[in-house]
Amino acid sequence: MHAALSVLIFTVTAGFGLGFLGWSGMAHLFNDQYPMFAAIFIGGILTTIGLLASTFHLANPKNAWRAFNRFRTSWLSREGVFSVLLYPLLALGVLAISLDWLLAGQKVLSVLIALLSISIIYCTSMIYACLKTIRQWHNALVPINFMLMGLSSGALLGACYLGFSAPEQQSSWQILAAVFLVLALIGKALYYFWIGKPAGPTINTAIGMTTQASVKLLDVGHEGGTFLQREFGHKVATSEIMKYRMAVYILAFIIPIILLILIANPYLLLIAVIANYLGLLVERWLFFVEARHVVNLFHGDQST
Amino acid sequence: MRLGLVIDMDTCVGCHGCATACKQWNTSGTTGPLTDTDPYGKEPSGVWFNRIRSYEVNTYPENKTINMPMSCMHCEEPACVDVCPTGASYKREEDGIVLVDQDKCMGCNYCSWACPYGARELDAVEGTMKKCTLCVDRIYDQALPESQRQPACVLTCPTSARHFGDLDDPESKVSQLVKEREGFQSMPELGYNPTNHYLPPRKPVETLTKEVPEEKPLAEKIKGWIDKMALS
């Protein structure tokens, strides 16, 4: 699959923001002292950057407002609707805290923000996981991975944030972030193991007629490139893939975990956040280029 | 009603006539233009509703060349319609044709990801997704003589490998063809239940495949005869 940079930035950045909002909302429920006010802004800004980036991959963005129309069937539509619903909640949350409304009311808003944020991450993951045409995506590990990565990034950002704003609460968040980074690492390792075993449509079921005879592409029917090849043909050599996976493990998970265990200095934890962000960009890029759409079967790629 | 195509892979010669006729009709049709980029240059590319690929199936001496024209299958369970967030993609209740409303599409490519048959292609110039309309602007046109109310690809096919009709009606020509010739769907295991069917190549006539006893050369015959004599 072609990996559009805008989509990589969108899913990773919004994952950070939404994961952070998810944890912050829950933290505020149990801890009156949690600095929720600034957290709403940080989470909201990150999510907004992500959502704006996502519109750059549209070929016809003037119709983007119509994307809320098919809530009943489309995960992309659901993601859009929930994302837009998040803003009034964030605004109410800010208002409630700055006007010092009843604490119970503030907490209800925080919980709603948390639930909605996590729902959006789930919707994003289901955009990919619902596609039967892409074997590497059509699996329960995909939503699990997206949730774990969003929540671990959010917790890591939270540990860093608390180091600046409320150092006395920071240590429990460091443990939380480290635990979720380990879980996310395991989830990703399971995923990489699982996609190594192909099963699904073959060239034989694609062109029918035979069940096992060999099929060789003689002529693809065009000389120049086509949309189908540009969108679905992109892939990386198998020998290169291990290198990128190692980069994901080290940048996104191992460096942040080690830093979380060893230090509490928020400036140094920023390095962990940046490493995690860059690692997840590589992870998301791999998520696309390792995905093999079944239409490639017709173009002679039988490894799909 | 469930309108669709039945394509005979036995008679298709892979001439690309259907794709060319499709492009000619539809570029000025309801979802036109079918934009081309660099048409006379080194890297010509463009939107096509129909693409033909050629394969060699099996190995010598059982091998056979087949040509597989592919356009939208107008699936009964069109995942492309389900995933579309804007409602631009839709399936018509009355005849099952799957269409893209060009005024609503935002060009997110998501429907093309959901389609296993590569039937949808983004027109990067127009910014919208384009696909086979089953010549919806032709097949109902009362101004045309009845014999002409068929998709352009079907009308132009020089070997009559393409057939158009209602696959819901068991008595229709297309349903009968599917029944008689053991027509099949592409990738049925995905569960989209494509309306378009393909007819497999006919089995070779019996006499052609029958083993003919091999005629031995004269020298071998004499050798065998001498051996027989010597041993007896």
XYZ file of C-alpha atoms in Angstrom:
536
model
C 0.000 0.000 0.000
C 1.039 3.559 -0.644
C 1.685 5.343 2.655
C 0.510 8.953 2.424
C 2.623 11.142 4.737
C -0.487 13.068 5.783
C -2.120 9.857 6.994
C 0.996 8.799 8.920
C 1.204 12.181 10.653
C -2.523 12.140 11.298
C -2.752 8.708 12.918
C 0.396 9.105 15.032
C -0.197 12.703 16.181
C -3.890 12.218 16.858
C -3.000 8.951 18.653
C -0.753 10.936 20.998
C -3.357 13.597 21.635
C -6.269 11.204 22.066
C -4.337 8.769 24.239
C -3.273 11.675 26.419
C -6.833 12.987 26.671
C -7.999 9.452 27.503
C -5.621 9.096 30.432
C -6.090 12.689 31.581
C -9.869 12.335 31.704
C -9.601 9.183 33.792
C -6.918 10.689 36.036
C -9.103 13.701 36.696
C -11.936 11.405 37.801
C -9.845 9.830 40.556
C -7.517 12.702 41.359
C -8.867 16.193 42.095
C -5.361 17.604 41.874
C -4.737 16.446 38.303
C -3.853 19.495 36.138
C -6.669 18.927 33.653
C -6.921 22.464 32.270
C -3.643 22.516 30.344
C -4.017 18.828 29.506
C -7.171 19.609 27.511
C -5.259 22.172 25.470
C -2.255 19.921 24.802
C -4.413 16.932 23.852
C -6.785 19.094 21.834
C -3.991 20.775 19.881
C -2.281 17.484 19.017
C -5.574 15.952 17.914
C -6.354 19.001 15.807
C -2.955 18.929 14.083
C -3.625 15.275 13.260
C -7.127 15.901 11.944
C -5.966 18.817 9.797
C -3.156 16.657 8.379
C -5.710 13.995 7.480
C -7.541 16.355 5.136
C -4.394 16.720 3.015
C -4.784 13.253 1.563
C -8.190 14.096 0.142
C -8.252 14.720 -3.596
C -11.392 16.833 -3.255
C -11.371 18.384 0.249
C -14.257 20.731 -0.504
C -16.577 17.764 0.052
C -14.937 16.743 3.345
C -17.926 18.062 5.318
C -20.036 15.318 3.767
C -17.924 12.687 5.543
C -20.318 12.705 8.515
C -23.110 11.258 6.377
C -22.611 7.521 6.655
C -22.232 7.007 10.394
C -24.261 3.830 10.194
C -21.879 1.881 7.942
C -18.523 3.649 7.618
C -15.802 3.670 10.275
C -14.259 6.675 8.533
C -17.531 8.519 8.997
C -17.752 7.448 12.645
C -14.231 8.694 13.244
C -15.204 12.038 11.726
C -18.394 12.364 13.766
C -16.703 11.480 17.068
C -13.807 13.829 16.312
C -16.170 16.725 15.761
C -18.137 15.839 18.911
C -14.903 16.037 20.903
C -14.559 19.808 20.436
C -17.713 20.961 22.257
C -16.766 18.601 25.084
C -13.245 20.033 25.288
C -14.674 23.560 25.254
C -17.131 22.686 28.026
C -14.310 21.081 30.003
C -12.194 24.222 29.763
C -15.205 26.359 30.683
C -16.107 24.148 33.643
C -12.612 24.319 35.090
C -12.015 28.021 34.474
C -15.427 29.002 35.920
C -14.865 26.523 38.756
C -18.148 24.665 38.288
C -19.232 21.880 40.592
C -16.375 19.336 40.800
C -18.708 16.419 40.013
C -19.734 18.177 36.790
C -16.111 18.729 35.816
C -15.415 15.051 36.413
C -18.354 13.925 34.280
C -16.998 16.053 31.427
C -13.499 14.625 31.914
C -14.819 11.069 31.773
C -16.810 11.843 28.629
C -13.673 13.328 27.041
C -11.732 10.191 27.954
C -14.362 7.807 26.553
C -14.776 9.769 23.353
C -11.009 10.030 22.810
C -10.552 6.293 23.153
C -13.532 5.667 20.859
C -11.865 7.788 18.170
C -8.672 5.705 18.358
C -10.826 2.602 18.009
C -12.638 4.043 14.969
C -9.304 4.899 13.326
C -8.082 1.340 13.811
C -11.326 -0.139 12.456
C -10.978 1.921 9.257
C -8.123 -0.458 8.469
C -9.249 -3.594 10.295
C -12.625 -3.806 8.528
C -11.080 -4.243 5.067
C -11.274 -7.853 3.943
C -9.168 -6.980 0.905
C -6.019 -6.472 2.970
C -5.090 -9.573 4.918
C -2.480 -7.816 7.061
C -5.118 -5.385 8.327
C -8.187 -7.574 8.669
C -7.436 -8.838 12.138
C -8.263 -8.144 15.780
C -4.610 -7.364 16.496
C -4.928 -4.147 14.485
C -7.406 -2.394 16.827
C -5.563 -3.821 19.848
C -2.298 -2.388 18.523
C -3.775 1.018 17.769
C -5.332 1.221 21.238
C -2.139 0.124 22.989
C 0.033 2.478 20.960
C -2.315 5.417 21.490
C -2.602 4.734 25.220
C 1.142 4.176 25.714
C 2.055 7.346 23.812
C -0.573 9.246 25.786
C 0.755 7.939 29.101
C 4.334 8.753 28.096
C 3.313 12.272 27.164
C 1.442 12.454 30.488
C 4.520 11.402 32.480
C 6.494 14.148 30.754
C 3.677 16.677 31.220
C 3.363 15.966 34.927
C 7.118 16.361 35.333
C 6.610 19.990 34.342
C 3.222 20.701 35.926
C 2.853 18.419 38.973
C 6.089 16.501 39.752
C 4.594 14.887 42.865
C 2.173 12.898 40.640
C 4.760 11.980 38.047
C 6.156 8.674 39.353
C 2.921 6.663 39.058
C 2.538 7.885 35.463
C 6.052 6.745 34.652
C 5.114 3.246 35.777
C 1.830 3.432 33.854
C 3.604 4.557 30.682
C 6.313 1.910 30.993
C 3.719 -0.853 31.508
C 1.691 0.243 28.489
C 4.802 0.638 26.330
C 5.726 -2.959 27.189
C 2.181 -4.082 26.301
C 2.295 -2.128 23.043
C 5.654 -3.678 22.227
C 4.262 -7.175 22.811
C 1.192 -6.366 20.700
C 3.354 -5.165 17.844
C 5.678 -8.185 18.077
C 2.652 -10.511 17.925
C 1.389 -8.607 14.898
C 4.694 -8.891 13.046
C 4.742 -12.596 13.830
C 1.181 -13.075 12.654
C 1.499 -11.320 9.287
C 4.389 -13.610 8.420
C 1.931 -16.406 7.680
C -0.065 -15.699 4.528
C -3.575 -17.043 3.994
C -6.432 -15.718 1.944
C -7.383 -15.202 -1.692
C -4.922 -16.507 -4.263
C -4.442 -15.953 -7.962
C -6.455 -19.155 -8.455
C -9.530 -17.864 -6.666
C -9.004 -14.490 -8.356
C -9.115 -15.683 -11.947
C -11.179 -18.768 -11.151
C -11.228 -21.791 -13.444
C -8.507 -23.722 -11.703
C -7.903 -24.556 -8.096
C -4.177 -25.138 -8.150
C -2.735 -24.772 -11.640
C 0.119 -22.333 -11.951
C -0.846 -18.906 -13.265
C 1.641 -16.566 -14.870
C 0.969 -12.966 -15.787
C 1.692 -12.461 -19.482
C 0.521 -8.914 -19.993
C -0.757 -6.380 -17.496
C -2.539 -4.461 -20.249
C -0.870 -1.054 -19.991
C 2.599 0.430 -20.368
C 2.458 3.466 -18.094
C 1.590 3.291 -14.409
C -1.997 3.165 -13.211
C -3.780 4.412 -10.128
C -4.023 0.821 -8.915
C -0.282 0.298 -9.097
C 0.540 3.630 -7.481
C -1.938 3.098 -4.656
C -1.457 -0.611 -3.987
C 1.807 -1.635 -5.606
C 4.220 0.039 -3.197
C 6.247 -2.381 -1.104
C 9.623 -2.855 0.548
C 12.073 -5.704 0.019
C 11.650 -8.421 2.658
C 15.330 -8.131 3.554
C 14.844 -4.448 4.417
C 11.768 -4.986 6.561
C 13.659 -6.401 9.559
C 15.733 -3.216 9.755
C 12.632 -1.066 9.936
C 11.029 -3.332 12.511
C 14.122 -3.025 14.678
C 13.904 0.749 14.340
C 10.285 0.557 15.527
C 11.140 -1.592 18.537
C 14.093 0.555 19.603
C 12.762 4.046 18.893
C 9.119 3.633 19.767
C 9.403 1.312 22.748
C 12.822 0.382 24.139
C 14.384 3.873 24.401
C 11.254 5.368 26.044
C 10.918 2.411 28.456
C 14.562 2.703 29.573
C 14.288 6.462 30.005
C 11.055 6.111 31.990
C 12.642 3.638 34.363
C 15.884 5.542 34.855
C 14.948 9.202 35.040
C 12.265 11.641 36.086
C 13.671 14.790 34.543
C 10.885 16.074 32.234
C 13.384 17.553 29.771
C 15.007 14.158 29.312
C 11.567 12.542 29.096
C 10.886 14.815 26.128
C 13.563 12.776 24.344
C 11.506 9.663 25.118
C 8.394 11.340 23.690
C 10.238 12.343 20.507
C 11.774 8.868 20.118
C 8.335 7.313 20.558
C 6.828 9.699 17.995
C 9.512 8.990 15.392
C 9.354 5.250 16.079
C 5.588 5.259 15.588
C 5.964 7.149 12.302
C 8.191 4.315 11.080
C 5.701 1.804 12.513
C 2.798 3.443 10.690
C 4.763 3.604 7.449
C 5.555 -0.120 7.764
C 1.893 -0.786 8.559
C 1.074 0.560 5.106
C 3.931 -0.802 3.004
C 3.629 -4.290 4.499
C -0.089 -4.360 3.719
C -0.700 -6.203 0.463
C -4.004 -5.512 -1.238
C -5.541 -8.489 -3.073
C -5.719 -6.506 -6.320
C -1.959 -7.080 -6.597
C -2.781 -10.695 -7.402
C -4.082 -9.585 -10.777
C -0.837 -7.727 -11.412
C 1.188 -10.874 -10.980
C 2.254 -10.477 -7.357
C 1.353 -13.827 -5.894
C 2.935 -13.181 -2.508
C -0.080 -11.063 -1.543
C -33.382 -6.825 -10.977
C -29.658 -7.389 -10.851
C -27.944 -6.118 -13.973
C -24.446 -7.250 -14.774
C -22.059 -8.772 -17.253
C -21.122 -12.321 -18.105
C -17.721 -12.557 -19.761
C -16.649 -15.566 -21.766
C -12.977 -16.318 -21.224
C -13.169 -18.968 -23.880
C -13.797 -16.519 -26.679
C -12.168 -13.350 -25.342
C -9.097 -12.662 -27.461
C -7.776 -9.826 -25.307
C -8.091 -7.151 -27.984
C -8.903 -4.326 -25.492
C -11.801 -3.287 -27.743
C -14.177 -3.258 -24.756
C -11.878 -0.974 -22.752
C -11.481 1.408 -25.677
C -15.208 1.536 -26.418
C -15.862 2.078 -22.699
C -13.423 4.966 -22.551
C -14.907 6.517 -25.681
C -18.505 6.335 -24.435
C -17.962 7.170 -20.792
C -15.498 10.022 -21.114
C -18.461 12.125 -22.191
C -20.918 10.212 -20.001
C -22.333 10.805 -16.530
C -19.048 10.266 -14.673
C -16.796 11.651 -17.394
C -14.272 12.836 -18.264
C -11.958 9.858 -17.873
C -8.930 12.077 -17.538
C -5.587 11.127 -19.052
C -2.219 12.449 -17.968
C 0.759 12.573 -20.321
C -1.276 10.762 -23.019
C 1.323 11.092 -25.780
C 4.398 11.180 -23.539
C 6.640 8.628 -21.944
C 4.402 7.731 -18.999
C 0.833 7.743 -20.295
C -1.688 7.143 -17.546
C -5.367 7.694 -17.087
C -8.686 6.562 -15.742
C -10.143 3.382 -17.210
C -13.301 1.603 -16.098
C -12.169 -1.630 -17.651
C -8.770 -3.291 -17.749
C -7.707 -6.482 -19.475
C -4.950 -8.712 -18.194
C -3.564 -11.814 -19.865
C -2.377 -14.928 -18.096
C -0.857 -18.249 -18.910
C -2.671 -20.896 -16.898
C -1.077 -24.256 -16.160
C 2.150 -25.598 -17.682
C 3.040 -27.166 -21.003
C 1.422 -29.176 -22.542
C -1.729 -28.274 -20.568
C -1.075 -24.531 -20.720
C -3.563 -22.024 -22.040
C -3.578 -18.283 -22.513
C -6.586 -16.554 -21.055
C -7.589 -12.910 -21.063
C -9.491 -11.439 -18.152
C -11.289 -8.143 -18.696
C -12.250 -6.618 -15.367
C -14.594 -3.806 -14.541
C -16.919 -3.147 -11.610
C -18.641 -6.391 -10.575
C -21.654 -4.496 -9.142
C -21.477 -6.708 -6.047
C -24.537 -7.676 -4.037
C -22.559 -6.862 -0.865
C -20.559 -3.859 -2.019
C -18.016 -3.084 0.706
C -17.038 0.016 -1.286
C -20.504 1.456 -0.591
C -20.418 0.543 3.111
C -17.066 2.195 3.763
C -17.809 5.409 1.856
C -18.113 8.151 4.501
C -19.839 10.746 2.322
C -22.573 8.627 0.762
C -21.148 9.380 -2.703
C -20.945 5.631 -3.413
C -24.296 3.945 -3.647
C -26.011 0.871 -5.020
C -29.233 1.392 -6.915
C -32.203 -0.461 -5.445
C -33.908 -0.956 -8.789
C -31.158 -2.634 -10.802
C -28.186 -3.141 -8.467
C -25.840 -0.826 -10.343
C -23.113 0.631 -8.090
C -22.373 4.294 -8.842
C -20.343 7.210 -7.473
C -22.089 10.563 -7.160
C -19.371 12.858 -8.502
C -20.857 15.852 -6.674
C -20.463 14.212 -3.261
C -17.131 12.342 -3.520
C -14.268 13.831 -1.500
C -11.568 11.665 -3.083
C -10.388 9.858 0.062
C -9.616 6.613 -1.843
C -11.184 4.523 0.900
C -13.634 2.747 -1.453
C -10.767 1.706 -3.728
C -9.141 0.036 -0.718
C -12.319 -1.920 -0.026
C -12.652 -3.157 -3.628
C -10.780 -6.414 -4.308
C -11.238 -6.116 -8.071
C -9.464 -2.823 -8.694
C -12.657 -1.459 -10.193
C -12.276 2.038 -8.769
C -9.726 4.532 -9.954
C -9.155 8.030 -8.647
C -9.225 10.795 -11.215
C -6.485 12.953 -9.701
C -7.348 15.896 -11.952
C -11.039 15.949 -11.029
C -10.362 14.791 -7.466
C -13.085 12.167 -7.495
C -13.369 8.396 -7.675
C -14.516 6.925 -10.977
C -15.831 3.530 -11.913
C -17.890 1.514 -14.381
C -21.481 2.725 -14.593
C -22.647 -0.287 -16.594
C -23.419 2.458 -19.126
C -26.426 3.519 -17.066
C -26.722 6.489 -19.422
C -27.166 4.120 -22.377
C -29.076 1.060 -21.284
C -32.233 3.017 -20.420
C -32.040 5.535 -23.259
C -35.394 5.383 -25.043
C -33.951 7.393 -27.937
C -31.714 4.488 -28.874
C -33.043 1.453 -30.764
C -33.603 -1.415 -28.324
C -30.676 -3.474 -29.628
C -28.381 -0.557 -28.787
C -29.498 -0.310 -25.142
C -26.495 -2.242 -23.880
C -23.158 -1.234 -22.357
C -20.627 0.031 -24.890
C -18.200 -2.777 -24.088
C -20.802 -5.449 -24.883
C -21.842 -3.850 -28.161
C -18.293 -3.487 -29.421
C -16.890 -6.904 -28.485
C -15.846 -8.456 -31.821
C -16.019 -12.028 -30.511
C -19.269 -11.560 -28.559
C -17.466 -12.614 -25.405
C -19.427 -10.114 -23.322
C -23.065 -10.547 -22.387
C -25.299 -8.111 -20.540
C -28.501 -8.897 -18.700
C -30.423 -9.527 -15.503
C -28.734 -12.145 -13.352
C -31.726 -12.232 -11.011
C -33.916 -13.699 -13.744
C -33.124 -17.430 -14.103
C -34.562 -17.391 -17.635
C -32.349 -14.570 -18.899
C -29.636 -15.275 -21.459
C -26.891 -14.394 -18.958
C -28.293 -16.652 -16.213
C -28.616 -19.518 -18.694
C -25.022 -19.028 -19.823
C -23.780 -19.099 -16.234
C -25.777 -22.272 -15.625
C -24.737 -24.114 -18.798
C -21.092 -23.133 -18.817
C -20.477 -23.303 -15.050
C -19.870 -19.598 -14.768
C -17.985 -18.433 -11.706
C -17.284 -15.320 -9.663
C -13.872 -13.878 -8.908
C -12.744 -14.277 -5.283
C -16.122 -15.517 -3.986
C -14.500 -16.261 -0.604
C -14.461 -12.560 0.248
C -18.247 -12.672 0.396
C -19.013 -9.637 -1.766
C -21.134 -11.772 -4.097
C -20.120 -10.052 -7.342
C -22.872 -9.879 -9.960
C -20.526 -10.218 -12.928
C -19.635 -13.793 -13.774
C -16.929 -15.347 -15.913
C -17.309 -18.369 -18.171
C -14.308 -20.701 -18.078
C -12.646 -21.965 -21.274
C -14.540 -24.895 -22.775
C -13.027 -28.320 -22.233
C -11.004 -29.535 -25.231
C -12.936 -31.920 -27.480
C -12.397 -35.526 -26.410
C -10.780 -36.819 -29.621
C -8.077 -34.186 -29.555
C -6.763 -35.274 -26.202
C -7.045 -39.017 -26.757
C -3.656 -40.753 -26.626
C -2.585 -41.809 -30.106
C -0.354 -44.938 -29.998
C 3.135 -43.854 -30.877
C 4.461 -45.081 -34.219
C 7.954 -46.585 -33.750
C 10.653 -45.821 -36.326
C 11.490 -48.655 -38.766
C 14.945 -49.386 -37.278
C 13.372 -49.849 -33.815
C 10.750 -52.168 -35.312
C 13.388 -54.356 -36.967
C 15.455 -54.414 -33.738
C 12.442 -55.545 -31.770
C 11.638 -58.157 -34.403
C 15.202 -59.541 -34.336
C 15.190 -59.558 -30.513
C 11.955 -61.498 -30.562
C 13.378 -63.994 -33.069
C 16.654 -64.397 -31.169
C 14.958 -64.962 -27.829
C 12.442 -67.487 -29.074
